[in-house]
């Protein structure tokens, strides 16, 4: 089973790398870019005891810290 994890900052947290990327895109002529949020992407290969009939769940979970 493969899990895909996207890690980004909360929307309320300032993202200086995203801001720099947005400014660089504007200087390259991409004026329609409003905001960029920089993050990380992970793919995890997990061992499971049994195979499920479908490979993708119908639901999507978003993790965020509570503090």
PDB file of C-alpha atoms in Angstrom:
ATOM      1  CA  UNK A   1       0.000   0.000   0.000  1.00  0.00           C
ATOM      2  CA  UNK A   2       1.306   3.461  -0.834  1.00  0.00           C
ATOM      3  CA  UNK A   3       0.495   6.526   1.251  1.00  0.00           C
ATOM      4  CA  UNK A   4       1.030  10.043  -0.085  1.00  0.00           C
ATOM      5  CA  UNK A   5       1.671  12.732   2.515  1.00  0.00           C
ATOM      6  CA  UNK A   6       1.719  16.497   1.852  1.00  0.00           C
ATOM      7  CA  UNK A   7       3.245  18.626   4.615  1.00  0.00           C
ATOM      8  CA  UNK A   8       2.657  22.398   4.533  1.00  0.00           C
ATOM      9  CA  UNK A   9       2.553  25.235   7.003  1.00  0.00           C
ATOM     10  CA  UNK A  10      -0.758  26.358   8.441  1.00  0.00           C
ATOM     11  CA  UNK A  11      -2.414  29.148   6.430  1.00  0.00           C
ATOM     12  CA  UNK A  12      -1.942  31.529   9.384  1.00  0.00           C
ATOM     13  CA  UNK A  13       1.858  31.014   9.404  1.00  0.00           C
ATOM     14  CA  UNK A  14       3.972  33.284   7.188  1.00  0.00           C
ATOM     15  CA  UNK A  15       5.802  31.327   4.466  1.00  0.00           C
ATOM     16  CA  UNK A  16       8.960  33.238   3.401  1.00  0.00           C
ATOM     17  CA  UNK A  17      10.034  30.575   0.880  1.00  0.00           C
ATOM     18  CA  UNK A  18       6.607  30.641  -0.734  1.00  0.00           C
ATOM     19  CA  UNK A  19       6.764  34.442  -0.885  1.00  0.00           C
ATOM     20  CA  UNK A  20      10.178  34.283  -2.594  1.00  0.00           C
ATOM     21  CA  UNK A  21       8.895  31.745  -5.125  1.00  0.00           C
ATOM     22  CA  UNK A  22       5.847  33.925  -5.871  1.00  0.00           C
ATOM     23  CA  UNK A  23       8.042  37.000  -6.413  1.00  0.00           C
ATOM     24  CA  UNK A  24      10.346  35.008  -8.723  1.00  0.00           C
ATOM     25  CA  UNK A  25       7.351  33.823 -10.751  1.00  0.00           C
ATOM     26  CA  UNK A  26       6.097  37.409 -11.041  1.00  0.00           C
ATOM     27  CA  UNK A  27       9.509  38.527 -12.317  1.00  0.00           C
ATOM     28  CA  UNK A  28       9.335  35.768 -14.949  1.00  0.00           C
ATOM     29  CA  UNK A  29       6.028  37.119 -16.223  1.00  0.00           C
ATOM     30  CA  UNK A  30       3.538  34.941 -14.341  1.00  0.00           C
ATOM     31  CA  UNK A  31       1.401  37.839 -13.104  1.00  0.00           C
ATOM     32  CA  UNK A  32      -1.656  35.680 -12.377  1.00  0.00           C
ATOM     33  CA  UNK A  33       0.014  33.820  -9.460  1.00  0.00           C
ATOM     34  CA  UNK A  34      -1.662  35.037  -6.257  1.00  0.00           C
ATOM     35  CA  UNK A  35       0.050  32.960  -3.564  1.00  0.00           C
ATOM     36  CA  UNK A  36       2.571  30.132  -3.239  1.00  0.00           C
ATOM     37  CA  UNK A  37       2.824  27.795  -0.234  1.00  0.00           C
ATOM     38  CA  UNK A  38       6.026  25.769  -0.083  1.00  0.00           C
ATOM     39  CA  UNK A  39       5.883  22.307   1.430  1.00  0.00           C
ATOM     40  CA  UNK A  40       7.119  18.733   1.268  1.00  0.00           C
ATOM     41  CA  UNK A  41       5.750  15.611  -0.374  1.00  0.00           C
ATOM     42  CA  UNK A  42       6.408  12.058   0.846  1.00  0.00           C
ATOM     43  CA  UNK A  43       5.453   8.663  -0.584  1.00  0.00           C
ATOM     44  CA  UNK A  44       5.423   5.827   1.939  1.00  0.00           C
ATOM     45  CA  UNK A  45       5.342   2.158   0.962  1.00  0.00           C
ATOM     46  CA  UNK A  46       3.530   0.361   3.783  1.00  0.00           C
ATOM     47  CA  UNK A  47       3.200  -3.334   4.459  1.00  0.00           C
ATOM     48  CA  UNK A  48      -0.345  -4.489   5.090  1.00  0.00           C
ATOM     49  CA  UNK A  49      -1.705  -7.831   6.235  1.00  0.00           C
ATOM     50  CA  UNK A  50      -4.292  -8.077   3.484  1.00  0.00           C
ATOM     51  CA  UNK A  51      -4.972  -6.418   0.175  1.00  0.00           C
ATOM     52  CA  UNK A  52      -8.072  -4.289  -0.221  1.00  0.00           C
ATOM     53  CA  UNK A  53     -10.323  -4.547  -3.244  1.00  0.00           C
ATOM     54  CA  UNK A  54      -9.788  -0.895  -4.191  1.00  0.00           C
ATOM     55  CA  UNK A  55      -6.448   0.850  -4.109  1.00  0.00           C
ATOM     56  CA  UNK A  56      -7.629   4.381  -3.214  1.00  0.00           C
ATOM     57  CA  UNK A  57      -9.832   5.304  -0.267  1.00  0.00           C
ATOM     58  CA  UNK A  58     -12.933   7.416  -0.898  1.00  0.00           C
ATOM     59  CA  UNK A  59     -12.029   9.804   1.912  1.00  0.00           C
ATOM     60  CA  UNK A  60      -9.146  12.206   2.285  1.00  0.00           C
ATOM     61  CA  UNK A  61      -7.579  13.153   5.611  1.00  0.00           C
ATOM     62  CA  UNK A  62      -5.821  16.425   6.365  1.00  0.00           C
ATOM     63  CA  UNK A  63      -3.525  16.392   9.359  1.00  0.00           C
ATOM     64  CA  UNK A  64      -2.782  19.531  11.333  1.00  0.00           C
ATOM     65  CA  UNK A  65      -1.278  19.974  14.767  1.00  0.00           C
ATOM     66  CA  UNK A  66      -3.666  21.036  17.518  1.00  0.00           C
ATOM     67  CA  UNK A  67      -1.201  23.344  19.265  1.00  0.00           C
TER      68      UNK A  67
END
